[in-house]
Each structure stands twice: as structure tokens, then as C-alpha cells.
PDB file of C-alpha atoms in Angstrom:
ATOM      1  CA  MET Z   1      54.079 -10.610  10.543  1.00 41.00           C
ATOM      2  CA  GLU Z   2      54.120  -9.276  14.312  1.00 43.00           C
ATOM      3  CA  THR Z   3      50.873  -7.900  15.329  1.00 42.00           C
ATOM      4  CA  LYS Z   4      52.387  -4.448  15.621  1.00 43.00           C
ATOM      5  CA  ARG Z   5      53.415  -4.289  12.304  1.00 48.00           C
ATOM      6  CA  SER Z   6      50.231  -5.336  10.802  1.00 82.00           C
ATOM      7  CA  VAL Z   7      48.179  -2.821  12.845  1.00 92.00           C
ATOM      8  CA  GLN Z   8      50.711   0.183  11.456  1.00 92.00           C
ATOM      9  CA  ALA Z   9      50.521  -1.307   8.097  1.00 94.00           C
ATOM     10  CA  VAL Z  10      46.686  -1.478   8.149  1.00 95.00           C
ATOM     11  CA  ALA Z  11      46.469   2.242   9.407  1.00 96.00           C
ATOM     12  CA  ALA Z  12      48.897   3.249   6.264  1.00 95.00           C
ATOM     13  CA  PHE Z  13      46.790   1.653   3.922  1.00 96.00           C
ATOM     14  CA  LEU Z  14      43.493   3.150   5.307  1.00 96.00           C
ATOM     15  CA  ARG Z  15      45.234   6.574   5.174  1.00 95.00           C
ATOM     16  CA  GLY Z  16      46.561   6.273   1.803  1.00 96.00           C
ATOM     17  CA  LYS Z  17      43.190   4.933   0.367  1.00 96.00           C
ATOM     18  CA  GLY Z  18      41.592   7.996   2.237  1.00 96.00           C
ATOM     19  CA  TRP Z  19      39.123   5.685   4.097  1.00 97.00           C
ATOM     20  CA  LEU Z  20      39.745   6.447   7.489  1.00 95.00           C
ATOM     21  CA  LEU Z  21      42.339   8.316   9.347  1.00 90.00           C
ATOM     22  CA  SER Z  22      43.777   6.667  12.482  1.00 88.00           C
ATOM     23  CA  GLU Z  23      45.534   8.831  14.831  1.00 87.00           C
ATOM     24  CA  ASP Z  24      46.377   6.007  17.497  1.00 92.00           C
ATOM     25  CA  PRO Z  25      46.492   2.562  15.435  1.00 92.00           C
ATOM     26  CA  GLU Z  26      47.822   0.540  18.684  1.00 92.00           C
ATOM     27  CA  ASN Z  27      44.549   1.856  20.201  1.00 93.00           C
ATOM     28  CA  GLN Z  28      42.130   2.348  17.793  1.00 95.00           C
ATOM     29  CA  ILE Z  29      42.777  -1.067  15.318  1.00 96.00           C
ATOM     30  CA  VAL Z  30      42.464  -4.555  16.910  1.00 95.00           C
ATOM     31  CA  SER Z  31      43.117  -8.043  15.132  1.00 93.00           C
ATOM     32  CA  LEU Z  32      40.207  -9.999  15.215  1.00 92.00           C
ATOM     33  CA  GLY Z  33      42.558 -12.926  13.696  1.00 86.00           C
ATOM     34  CA  SER Z  34      41.788 -14.896  10.336  1.00 81.00           C
ATOM     35  CA  ARG Z  35      38.923 -16.794   8.990  1.00 76.00           C
ATOM     36  CA  TRP Z  36      38.199 -17.909   5.701  1.00 70.00           C
ATOM     37  CA  ASN Z  37      41.387 -16.860   4.525  1.00 79.00           C
ATOM     38  CA  ASN Z  38      40.833 -13.337   5.282  1.00 88.00           C
ATOM     39  CA  ASP Z  39      42.153 -11.121   7.879  1.00 91.00           C
ATOM     40  CA  ASN Z  40      39.801  -9.071  10.011  1.00 93.00           C
ATOM     41  CA  PHE Z  41      40.384  -5.910  11.802  1.00 96.00           C
ATOM     42  CA  VAL Z  42      37.922  -3.264  14.159  1.00 97.00           C
ATOM     43  CA  ILE Z  43      38.873  -0.029  13.364  1.00 97.00           C
ATOM     44  CA  THR Z  44      37.524   2.615  16.087  1.00 97.00           C
ATOM     45  CA  VAL Z  45      37.709   6.243  15.000  1.00 94.00           C
ATOM     46  CA  ASP Z  46      36.076   9.435  16.481  1.00 90.00           C
ATOM     47  CA  GLU Z  47      34.020  11.419  14.249  1.00 84.00           C
ATOM     48  CA  LEU Z  48      31.703  14.418  13.961  1.00 79.00           C
ATOM     49  CA  TYR Z  49      28.714  12.697  15.419  1.00 82.00           C
ATOM     50  CA  GLY Z  50      30.714  10.262  18.017  1.00 84.00           C
ATOM     51  CA  GLU Z  51      32.471   6.951  17.805  1.00 91.00           C
ATOM     52  CA  SER Z  52      31.977   4.765  14.800  1.00 95.00           C
ATOM     53  CA  ARG Z  53      33.118   1.289  14.648  1.00 96.00           C
ATOM     54  CA  TYR Z  54      34.153  -0.338  11.218  1.00 98.00           C
ATOM     55  CA  LEU Z  55      35.165  -3.835   9.873  1.00 97.00           C
ATOM     56  CA  LEU Z  56      38.369  -4.366   7.641  1.00 97.00           C
ATOM     57  CA  ARG Z  57      38.551  -7.598   5.485  1.00 95.00           C
ATOM     58  CA  LEU Z  58      41.699  -8.304   3.808  1.00 94.00           C
ATOM     59  CA  THR Z  59      42.366 -11.527   2.002  1.00 90.00           C
ATOM     60  CA  ARG Z  60      45.323 -13.574   2.774  1.00 81.00           C
ATOM     61  CA  GLY Z  61      47.144 -13.951  -0.290  1.00 63.00           C
ATOM     62  CA  GLY Z  62      46.967 -11.882  -3.927  1.00 56.00           C
ATOM     63  CA  GLY Z  63      45.523 -14.724  -5.794  1.00 55.00           C
ATOM     64  CA  PHE Z  64      43.067 -13.334  -8.808  1.00 53.00           C
ATOM     65  CA  GLY Z  65      40.414 -15.818  -7.094  1.00 68.00           C
ATOM     66  CA  LEU Z  66      40.627 -14.088  -3.584  1.00 63.00           C
ATOM     67  CA  MET Z  67      40.738 -10.890  -4.659  1.00 70.00           C
ATOM     68  CA  ALA Z  68      37.787 -11.446  -7.118  1.00 85.00           C
ATOM     69  CA  ARG Z  69      35.629 -13.064  -4.229  1.00 88.00           C
ATOM     70  CA  ILE Z  70      36.216  -9.926  -1.544  1.00 92.00           C
ATOM     71  CA  ALA Z  71      34.787  -7.758  -4.585  1.00 93.00           C
ATOM     72  CA  TYR Z  72      31.962 -10.130  -4.881  1.00 94.00           C
ATOM     73  CA  GLU Z  73      31.158 -10.132  -1.552  1.00 95.00           C
ATOM     74  CA  PHE Z  74      31.008  -6.349  -1.771  1.00 97.00           C
ATOM     75  CA  ALA Z  75      28.880  -6.799  -4.437  1.00 96.00           C
ATOM     76  CA  VAL Z  76      26.435  -9.263  -2.211  1.00 97.00           C
ATOM     77  CA  LEU Z  77      26.309  -6.667   1.085  1.00 97.00           C
ATOM     78  CA  GLN Z  78      25.212  -3.644  -1.511  1.00 97.00           C
ATOM     79  CA  ALA Z  79      22.640  -5.856  -2.748  1.00 96.00           C
ATOM     80  CA  VAL Z  80      21.151  -7.223   0.711  1.00 97.00           C
ATOM     81  CA  ARG Z  81      21.653  -3.526   2.603  1.00 96.00           C
ATOM     82  CA  ARG Z  82      18.049  -3.035   2.245  1.00 95.00           C
ATOM     83  CA  SER Z  83      17.374  -5.679   4.148  1.00 97.00           C
ATOM     84  CA  GLY Z  84      18.156  -4.061   7.379  1.00 96.00           C
ATOM     85  CA  VAL Z  85      20.033  -6.877   8.782  1.00 98.00           C
ATOM     86  CA  THR Z  86      23.326  -6.999   7.235  1.00 98.00           C
ATOM     87  CA  PRO Z  87      26.686  -4.814   7.708  1.00 98.00           C
ATOM     88  CA  ARG Z  88      26.607  -1.747   5.450  1.00 98.00           C
ATOM     89  CA  PRO Z  89      29.373  -2.085   2.515  1.00 98.00           C
ATOM     90  CA  PHE Z  90      31.816   1.349   2.388  1.00 98.00           C
ATOM     91  CA  PHE Z  91      34.772   0.694   0.411  1.00 98.00           C
ATOM     92  CA  CYS Z  92      36.465  -2.214  -1.550  1.00 97.00           C
ATOM     93  CA  ASP Z  93      39.606  -2.548  -3.633  1.00 96.00           C
ATOM     94  CA  GLU Z  94      40.132  -6.100  -4.872  1.00 92.00           C
ATOM     95  CA  ALA Z  95      43.646  -5.046  -6.156  1.00 91.00           C
ATOM     96  CA  ALA Z  96      45.045  -3.589  -2.930  1.00 92.00           C
ATOM     97  CA  GLU Z  97      48.767  -3.346  -1.262  1.00 92.00           C
ATOM     98  CA  VAL Z  98      49.257  -3.617   2.284  1.00 92.00           C
ATOM     99  CA  ASP Z  99      52.396  -3.429   3.745  1.00 87.00           C
ATOM    100  CA  GLY Z 100      54.160  -4.448   0.458  1.00 88.00           C
ATOM    101  CA  GLN Z 101      51.660  -7.638  -0.162  1.00 88.00           C
ATOM    102  CA  PRO Z 102      49.072  -7.834  -2.602  1.00 90.00           C
ATOM    103  CA  THR Z 103      45.488  -8.264  -1.094  1.00 91.00           C
ATOM    104  CA  GLY Z 104      41.818  -7.671  -1.434  1.00 92.00           C
ATOM    105  CA  ALA Z 105      40.203  -5.329   0.950  1.00 95.00           C
ATOM    106  CA  LEU Z 106      37.062  -4.498   2.130  1.00 97.00           C
ATOM    107  CA  LEU Z 107      35.942  -1.938   4.739  1.00 98.00           C
ATOM    108  CA  MET Z 108      32.313  -2.298   6.214  1.00 98.00           C
ATOM    109  CA  GLU Z 109      30.393  -1.428   9.333  1.00 97.00           C
ATOM    110  CA  PHE Z 110      30.885  -3.080  12.534  1.00 97.00           C
ATOM    111  CA  LEU Z 111      28.206  -4.489  14.158  1.00 96.00           C
ATOM    112  CA  THR Z 112      27.927  -4.933  17.604  1.00 94.00           C
ATOM    113  CA  GLY Z 113      25.937  -7.352  19.785  1.00 96.00           C
ATOM    114  CA  ARG Z 114      26.108 -10.528  21.489  1.00 97.00           C
ATOM    115  CA  PRO Z 115      26.522 -14.343  20.012  1.00 96.00           C
ATOM    116  CA  LEU Z 116      23.085 -15.807  19.053  1.00 97.00           C
ATOM    117  CA  ALA Z 117      21.914 -18.154  21.794  1.00 97.00           C
ATOM    118  CA  CYS Z 118      19.659 -20.590  19.581  1.00 97.00           C
ATOM    119  CA  ASP Z 119      17.506 -22.064  22.374  1.00 97.00           C
ATOM    120  CA  THR Z 120      16.571 -18.406  23.236  1.00 97.00           C
ATOM    121  CA  HIS Z 121      17.112 -16.196  20.159  1.00 97.00           C
ATOM    122  CA  TRP Z 122      15.880 -18.888  17.330  1.00 98.00           C
ATOM    123  CA  ARG Z 123      12.908 -16.795  16.687  1.00 98.00           C
ATOM    124  CA  LEU Z 124      15.109 -13.768  15.663  1.00 98.00           C
ATOM    125  CA  ALA Z 125      17.351 -15.861  13.177  1.00 98.00           C
ATOM    126  CA  ALA Z 126      13.748 -16.980  11.873  1.00 98.00           C
ATOM    127  CA  GLN Z 127      12.873 -13.575  11.200  1.00 98.00           C
ATOM    128  CA  THR Z 128      16.310 -12.425   9.560  1.00 98.00           C
ATOM    129  CA  LEU Z 129      16.101 -15.592   7.198  1.00 98.00           C
ATOM    130  CA  GLY Z 130      12.870 -14.659   6.067  1.00 98.00           C
ATOM    131  CA  LEU Z 131      13.576 -10.782   5.352  1.00 98.00           C
ATOM    132  CA  ILE Z 132      16.587 -12.149   3.652  1.00 98.00           C
ATOM    133  CA  HIS Z 133      14.954 -15.066   1.340  1.00 98.00           C
ATOM    134  CA  SER Z 134      12.184 -11.886   0.537  1.00 97.00           C
ATOM    135  CA  LEU Z 135      14.825  -9.541  -1.360  1.00 97.00           C
ATOM    136  CA  PRO Z 136      14.713  -9.380  -4.918  1.00 94.00           C
ATOM    137  CA  ALA Z 137      17.724 -11.180  -6.675  1.00 90.00           C
ATOM    138  CA  ASP Z 138      19.826  -9.087  -9.594  1.00 87.00           C
ATOM    139  CA  GLY Z 139      22.543  -9.794 -11.648  1.00 89.00           C
ATOM    140  CA  ARG Z 140      25.067  -9.401  -8.917  1.00 90.00           C
ATOM    141  CA  PHE Z 141      24.585 -12.826  -7.329  1.00 94.00           C
ATOM    142  CA  VAL Z 142      25.884 -15.803  -8.350  1.00 93.00           C
ATOM    143  CA  VAL Z 143      23.311 -18.537  -9.180  1.00 95.00           C
ATOM    144  CA  ARG Z 144      24.153 -21.813  -7.348  1.00 93.00           C
ATOM    145  CA  GLU Z 145      22.852 -24.724  -9.302  1.00 92.00           C
ATOM    146  CA  GLU Z 146      23.995 -27.403  -7.039  1.00 94.00           C
ATOM    147  CA  PRO Z 147      22.745 -26.927  -3.465  1.00 95.00           C
ATOM    148  CA  VAL Z 148      23.485 -30.348  -1.822  1.00 95.00           C
ATOM    149  CA  MET Z 149      26.657 -30.046  -3.374  1.00 92.00           C
ATOM    150  CA  ASP Z 150      27.234 -26.831  -2.414  1.00 91.00           C
ATOM    151  CA  VAL Z 151      26.608 -27.537   1.165  1.00 92.00           C
ATOM    152  CA  TYR Z 152      28.726 -30.242   1.679  1.00 90.00           C
ATOM    153  CA  GLY Z 153      31.677 -28.836  -0.384  1.00 83.00           C
ATOM    154  CA  MET Z 154      32.045 -26.379   2.961  1.00 73.00           C
ATOM    155  CA  CYS Z 155      34.240 -26.680   5.426  1.00 51.00           C
ATOM    156  CA  GLY Z 156      36.434 -29.367   3.529  1.00 49.00           C
ATOM    157  CA  GLY Z 157      33.828 -31.878   2.609  1.00 44.00           C
ATOM    158  CA  ASN Z 158      35.262 -31.422  -1.227  1.00 48.00           C
ATOM    159  CA  GLU Z 159      38.010 -33.602   0.473  1.00 49.00           C
ATOM    160  CA  ALA Z 160      36.351 -36.696   1.222  1.00 46.00           C
ATOM    161  CA  MET Z 161      33.637 -36.342  -1.900  1.00 50.00           C
ATOM    162  CA  ASP Z 162      35.167 -39.222  -3.371  1.00 48.00           C
ATOM    163  CA  THR Z 163      34.594 -41.808  -0.395  1.00 50.00           C
ATOM    164  CA  GLN Z 164      32.044 -44.349  -1.873  1.00 54.00           C
ATOM    165  CA  ALA Z 165      29.702 -43.907   1.205  1.00 62.00           C
ATOM    166  CA  HIS Z 166      29.179 -40.085   0.933  1.00 81.00           C
ATOM    167  CA  GLY Z 167      29.364 -40.063  -2.937  1.00 85.00           C
ATOM    168  CA  ALA Z 168      26.648 -42.431  -3.330  1.00 87.00           C
ATOM    169  CA  GLU Z 169      24.486 -40.812  -0.503  1.00 91.00           C
ATOM    170  CA  LEU Z 170      24.873 -37.342  -1.802  1.00 92.00           C
ATOM    171  CA  ASN Z 171      23.756 -38.352  -5.180  1.00 93.00           C
ATOM    172  CA  ARG Z 172      20.610 -39.717  -3.643  1.00 94.00           C
ATOM    173  CA  LEU Z 173      20.011 -36.271  -1.572  1.00 96.00           C
ATOM    174  CA  ALA Z 174      20.881 -34.372  -4.673  1.00 96.00           C
ATOM    175  CA  GLN Z 175      18.138 -36.359  -6.950  1.00 97.00           C
ATOM    176  CA  ARG Z 176      15.944 -36.028  -3.890  1.00 97.00           C
ATOM    177  CA  ALA Z 177      16.205 -32.224  -3.848  1.00 97.00           C
ATOM    178  CA  ALA Z 178      15.970 -31.735  -7.641  1.00 97.00           C
ATOM    179  CA  ARG Z 179      12.409 -33.499  -7.580  1.00 97.00           C
ATOM    180  CA  LEU Z 180      11.274 -31.820  -4.378  1.00 97.00           C
ATOM    181  CA  LEU Z 181      12.133 -28.389  -5.404  1.00 97.00           C
ATOM    182  CA  THR Z 182      11.167 -28.518  -9.001  1.00 96.00           C
ATOM    183  CA  GLY Z 183       8.617 -25.535  -9.870  1.00 94.00           C
ATOM    184  CA  GLU Z 184       9.946 -23.823  -6.439  1.00 95.00           C
ATOM    185  CA  ASP Z 185      11.275 -20.035  -6.571  1.00 94.00           C
ATOM    186  CA  ARG Z 186      14.871 -19.568  -6.016  1.00 96.00           C
ATOM    187  CA  VAL Z 187      16.187 -16.433  -3.479  1.00 97.00           C
ATOM    188  CA  VAL Z 188      18.764 -15.016  -2.154  1.00 98.00           C
ATOM    189  CA  THR Z 189      20.648 -16.769   0.311  1.00 97.00           C
ATOM    190  CA  HIS Z 190      23.584 -16.450   2.870  1.00 97.00           C
ATOM    191  CA  GLY Z 191      25.112 -19.939   1.342  1.00 95.00           C
ATOM    192  CA  SER Z 192      26.593 -20.816   5.242  1.00 93.00           C
ATOM    193  CA  ALA Z 193      24.048 -19.612   7.665  1.00 96.00           C
ATOM    194  CA  GLN Z 194      25.726 -20.790  10.881  1.00 94.00           C
ATOM    195  CA  PRO Z 195      24.356 -19.767  14.295  1.00 96.00           C
ATOM    196  CA  SER Z 196      28.186 -18.416  14.273  1.00 95.00           C
ATOM    197  CA  ASP Z 197      27.038 -15.817  11.567  1.00 96.00           C
ATOM    198  CA  PHE Z 198      24.282 -14.252  13.573  1.00 98.00           C
ATOM    199  CA  ILE Z 199      25.004 -11.291  16.039  1.00 98.00           C
ATOM    200  CA  VAL Z 200      21.806 -10.069  18.449  1.00 98.00           C
ATOM    201  CA  ASP Z 201      21.144  -6.784  19.029  1.00 97.00           C
ATOM    202  CA  GLU Z 202      18.786  -6.873  22.109  1.00 93.00           C
ATOM    203  CA  ASP Z 203      17.801  -3.391  22.149  1.00 93.00           C
ATOM    204  CA  ARG Z 204      16.409  -3.599  18.655  1.00 92.00           C
ATOM    205  CA  GLU Z 205      15.283  -6.915  18.636  1.00 95.00           C
ATOM    206  CA  ARG Z 206      17.049  -8.420  15.839  1.00 96.00           C
ATOM    207  CA  ALA Z 207      19.626 -10.861  14.647  1.00 98.00           C
ATOM    208  CA  TRP Z 208      22.238  -9.127  12.361  1.00 98.00           C
ATOM    209  CA  LEU Z 209      23.453 -11.693   9.546  1.00 98.00           C
ATOM    210  CA  VAL Z 210      27.230 -11.350   8.786  1.00 96.00           C
ATOM    211  CA  ASP Z 211      29.846 -13.152   6.465  1.00 94.00           C
ATOM    212  CA  TRP Z 212      28.546 -12.899   3.141  1.00 95.00           C
ATOM    213  CA  GLU Z 213      30.984 -14.537   0.807  1.00 90.00           C
ATOM    214  CA  ASN Z 214      29.034 -17.509  -0.023  1.00 92.00           C
ATOM    215  CA  GLY Z 215      26.048 -14.979  -0.814  1.00 95.00           C
ATOM    216  CA  GLY Z 216      24.015 -16.114  -3.962  1.00 96.00           C
ATOM    217  CA  VAL Z 217      20.481 -17.198  -5.673  1.00 97.00           C
ATOM    218  CA  SER Z 218      19.601 -20.800  -4.702  1.00 97.00           C
ATOM    219  CA  THR Z 219      16.795 -22.559  -2.616  1.00 98.00           C
ATOM    220  CA  ARG Z 220      15.851 -21.126   0.733  1.00 98.00           C
ATOM    221  CA  TRP Z 221      16.219 -24.495   1.806  1.00 98.00           C
ATOM    222  CA  VAL Z 222      20.001 -24.292   2.325  1.00 98.00           C
ATOM    223  CA  ASP Z 223      19.921 -21.506   4.831  1.00 98.00           C
ATOM    224  CA  VAL Z 224      16.970 -22.907   6.705  1.00 98.00           C
ATOM    225  CA  GLY Z 225      18.592 -26.330   6.791  1.00 97.00           C
ATOM    226  CA  LEU Z 226      22.061 -25.081   7.396  1.00 97.00           C
ATOM    227  CA  PHE Z 227      20.807 -23.240  10.355  1.00 98.00           C
ATOM    228  CA  MET Z 228      18.732 -25.980  12.001  1.00 98.00           C
ATOM    229  CA  SER Z 229      21.707 -28.513  11.489  1.00 96.00           C
ATOM    230  CA  GLY Z 230      24.125 -25.914  13.570  1.00 96.00           C
ATOM    231  CA  ALA Z 231      21.328 -25.026  16.157  1.00 97.00           C
ATOM    232  CA  ALA Z 232      20.874 -28.657  17.224  1.00 96.00           C
ATOM    233  CA  THR Z 233      24.911 -29.454  17.055  1.00 94.00           C
ATOM    234  CA  VAL Z 234      25.999 -26.455  19.349  1.00 93.00           C
ATOM    235  CA  GLN Z 235      27.348 -27.389  22.553  1.00 89.00           C
ATOM    236  CA  VAL Z 236      25.747 -24.964  24.800  1.00 91.00           C
ATOM    237  CA  GLY Z 237      21.931 -23.760  24.233  1.00 94.00           C
ATOM    238  CA  ALA Z 238      21.217 -26.149  21.516  1.00 96.00           C
ATOM    239  CA  TYR Z 239      17.845 -26.049  19.759  1.00 97.00           C
ATOM    240  CA  CYS Z 240      16.167 -28.110  16.723  1.00 97.00           C
ATOM    241  CA  ARG Z 241      16.709 -31.316  18.205  1.00 96.00           C
ATOM    242  CA  THR Z 242      13.365 -32.394  18.830  1.00 97.00           C
ATOM    243  CA  ASP Z 243      10.465 -32.260  16.264  1.00 97.00           C
ATOM    244  CA  ASP Z 244       8.558 -29.964  18.106  1.00 98.00           C
ATOM    245  CA  GLU Z 245      11.526 -27.471  18.136  1.00 98.00           C
ATOM    246  CA  ARG Z 246      12.212 -27.759  14.004  1.00 98.00           C
ATOM    247  CA  ARG Z 247       8.629 -27.515  13.710  1.00 98.00           C
ATOM    248  CA  GLU Z 248       8.546 -24.346  15.821  1.00 98.00           C
ATOM    249  CA  PHE Z 249      11.632 -22.954  13.948  1.00 98.00           C
ATOM    250  CA  LEU Z 250      10.034 -23.574  10.651  1.00 98.00           C
ATOM    251  CA  GLU Z 251       6.440 -22.117  11.597  1.00 98.00           C
ATOM    252  CA  ALA Z 252       8.298 -18.733  12.646  1.00 98.00           C
ATOM    253  CA  TYR Z 253      10.522 -18.788   9.466  1.00 98.00           C
ATOM    254  CA  ALA Z 254       7.438 -19.466   7.470  1.00 98.00           C
ATOM    255  CA  LEU Z 255       5.634 -16.669   8.556  1.00 98.00           C
ATOM    256  CA  ALA Z 256       8.788 -14.451   8.363  1.00 97.00           C
ATOM    257  CA  ALA Z 257       9.023 -15.357   4.456  1.00 98.00           C
ATOM    258  CA  ARG Z 258       5.505 -15.339   3.950  1.00 97.00           C
ATOM    259  CA  VAL Z 259       5.855 -19.452   2.587  1.00 97.00           C
ATOM    260  CA  VAL Z 260       2.766 -20.947   2.112  1.00 97.00           C
ATOM    261  CA  MET Z 261       3.440 -24.695   2.475  1.00 97.00           C
ATOM    262  CA  PRO Z 262       2.583 -28.153   4.877  1.00 98.00           C
ATOM    263  CA  MET Z 263       4.446 -28.300   7.602  1.00 98.00           C
ATOM    264  CA  GLU Z 264       5.784 -31.782   6.568  1.00 98.00           C
ATOM    265  CA  ALA Z 265       6.858 -30.339   3.173  1.00 98.00           C
ATOM    266  CA  MET Z 266       9.024 -27.984   4.944  1.00 98.00           C
ATOM    267  CA  LEU Z 267      10.285 -30.611   7.185  1.00 98.00           C
ATOM    268  CA  GLU Z 268      10.925 -32.781   4.110  1.00 98.00           C
ATOM    269  CA  ARG Z 269      13.090 -30.148   1.977  1.00 98.00           C
ATOM    270  CA  ALA Z 270      14.966 -29.040   5.485  1.00 98.00           C
ATOM    271  CA  ALA Z 271      15.997 -32.596   6.224  1.00 98.00           C
ATOM    272  CA  VAL Z 272      17.896 -32.684   2.986  1.00 97.00           C
ATOM    273  CA  PHE Z 273      20.287 -30.171   3.601  1.00 97.00           C
ATOM    274  CA  GLU Z 274      20.128 -30.883   7.508  1.00 96.00           C
ATOM    275  CA  ARG Z 275      21.960 -34.250   6.344  1.00 95.00           C
ATOM    276  CA  ALA Z 276      24.204 -32.719   3.723  1.00 94.00           C
ATOM    277  CA  CYS Z 277      25.190 -30.574   6.531  1.00 92.00           C
ATOM    278  CA  GLU Z 278      25.796 -34.017   8.634  1.00 92.00           C
ATOM    279  CA  LEU Z 279      27.688 -35.458   5.962  1.00 90.00           C
ATOM    280  CA  ARG Z 280      29.856 -32.402   5.406  1.00 87.00           C
ATOM    281  CA  ASP Z 281      30.915 -32.894   9.022  1.00 86.00           C
ATOM    282  CA  GLU Z 282      31.917 -36.291   8.945  1.00 84.00           C
ATOM    283  CA  ALA Z 283      33.915 -35.734   5.684  1.00 80.00           C
ATOM    284  CA  ARG Z 284      35.665 -32.888   7.999  1.00 76.00           C
ATOM    285  CA  GLU Z 285      36.177 -35.324  10.774  1.00 75.00           C
ATOM    286  CA  GLY Z 286      37.642 -37.766   8.422  1.00 70.00           C
ATOM    287  CA  ARG Z 287      34.706 -40.181   9.118  1.00 62.00           C
ATOM    288  CA  SER Z 288      32.392 -41.989   6.713  1.00 56.00           C
ATOM    289  CA  ASP Z 289      28.860 -43.195   7.836  1.00 54.00           C
ATOM    290  CA  PRO Z 290      26.799 -44.749   5.200  1.00 48.00           C
ATOM    291  CA  GLN Z 291      23.878 -44.954   7.291  1.00 48.00           C
ATOM    292  CA  GLU Z 292      20.567 -42.204   6.355  1.00 47.00           C
ATOM    293  CA  PRO Z 293      18.285 -41.424   8.744  1.00 47.00           C
ATOM    294  CA  GLY Z 294      15.030 -42.276   8.154  1.00 45.00           C
ATOM    295  CA  GLY Z 295      12.543 -40.082   6.117  1.00 48.00           C
ATOM    296  CA  VAL Z 296      15.585 -38.686   3.996  1.00 54.00           C
TER     297      VAL Z 296
END
């Protein structure tokens, strides 16, 4: 489908649903490309109080699983909006049709800002995770019972789960997590908290957290480990590479989330999921490394 046709189809869909009226689709609707089986569009409209921008997310395909997933993301966004650091959801239609093709559709607030620089904005990221993890969980969230496997399964990790090296180490990590987390409360989690999922609003001194399709209830250390691993491996502005940086981040997070726990215990828990991230990345790149870092 050509971009021009897509823009016109999106405009017709929004108008037909009564969600938004775009008088000049070619200039008001911009494609952001595709991610995670979704096509994303930014729509700019003039309203009574000024210019507003919205994000429209359309599933790529009409399979029941994809369409149900966008309805789930809508429900999660409704549940986490009270945090003040997530996009506001407006409308959802899990059984929509755009340009004659079945799709799931979600319209939400488009948040503006700059990409998160881990070495500069790490404290804002810690504060945002603390706010999210302090939210009450309810029946709208999926409860994730296998956090290590959830982390590994992202970004194609499942394709390599039958490798002997990863399978054995994943089992050890899962067993270790089970021991460490026994008795700990489960919290609302983002589930895939990479640095690229944060948008920094420097005027408000906050970091928005977007892309909630993997939201659920799990251990807080999934999000913490995911962020720390991602921050340490970005090409520009890396953070959490040294022991001092990891401690600094965890101290800020614990303050924001009101977690009372010895630093060594927090480091031990985060390390389990940092290692799961490393294995996930090895699987995505088609590598297997049976050696584990010390302490995990």
C-alpha cells in the first residue's frame, strides 16, 4: 500500500468513526512507520483550544490475537494513566476496518519530547519506573508467572530457546529468581522497559513511558533489569556500565518506588534480569555463550 493511499485511508477511517476530522490529510497525518506488528500515525488537528496531536496505532493484519492485543493495550493504558507519565488513551476498536482490511485501532495522546539520554536522564527514568510500580493492580492486567522467560522471549529470543546453552542457563536463572522473589509483592510493570520507550519532557522534568503492549503484573525487577541492561548497551550516552552507576540508579529507583531493601539484594535481583537480557540479545543475533557473569 502506498503512503499516500494509507494517509487517505486513515483519514477516512477516523472520519467514519467520528474520532477525528482531518481536513488536509496529506499535511495533518504523518506515518511513523511500523513497530511490533503495528503501523503508527501522528495526526495533527486544530481544536477550539489550539493544535492537538494524536497517535493512531493500527495492527498489521486482522488476526484475532493481534486485534485482541490492541484492546489489551487500551485497557492497560486506562489503568496506568493515573501515574501521570503515560499517554492518555481515547478510543479503541479491536475489530476495525481500514481501506477494506481488518485491523485493530487505538487512538491515544501523542507525547512530545526528546529521546532519553541514559547518562543524563537516568534519574527521570528511575522516577518514572517508581511511579508505575506504585500503581494498584487490578483485573485488567495479565499476571506474568515466568518473568525470566518473558524477558528472554522478547525480540525473537524464543526462536533460540532450544539451544542447550541458553536452555540450561535460563532454567538456572528462573530457579534463582524464584528463590529471590519468594514473598515479594508483584507490581504493575511495563514489561519491555527499554531506553527507547522513554520520552523526556525537559520543561516538566519528567520522562514519559510509552508502548504498553507488554504491560502486566510481574516482579518490579523485570523493568529495572531491562532498563539497566538497555542503558548499558546503547551506543551513545551509555549508563549503568559500572558498579557505581548501577548502585546510583538503584538508589534513585528505590527512593521513587519506596522500596526498602539492602543495596546488595537489589543488585542481585536486577542482575538476574540483566543476564536474561544478554541471553535474549545473543539469541536475536544467533549467538550462544554458555558462560555466565560472576554473581548470577
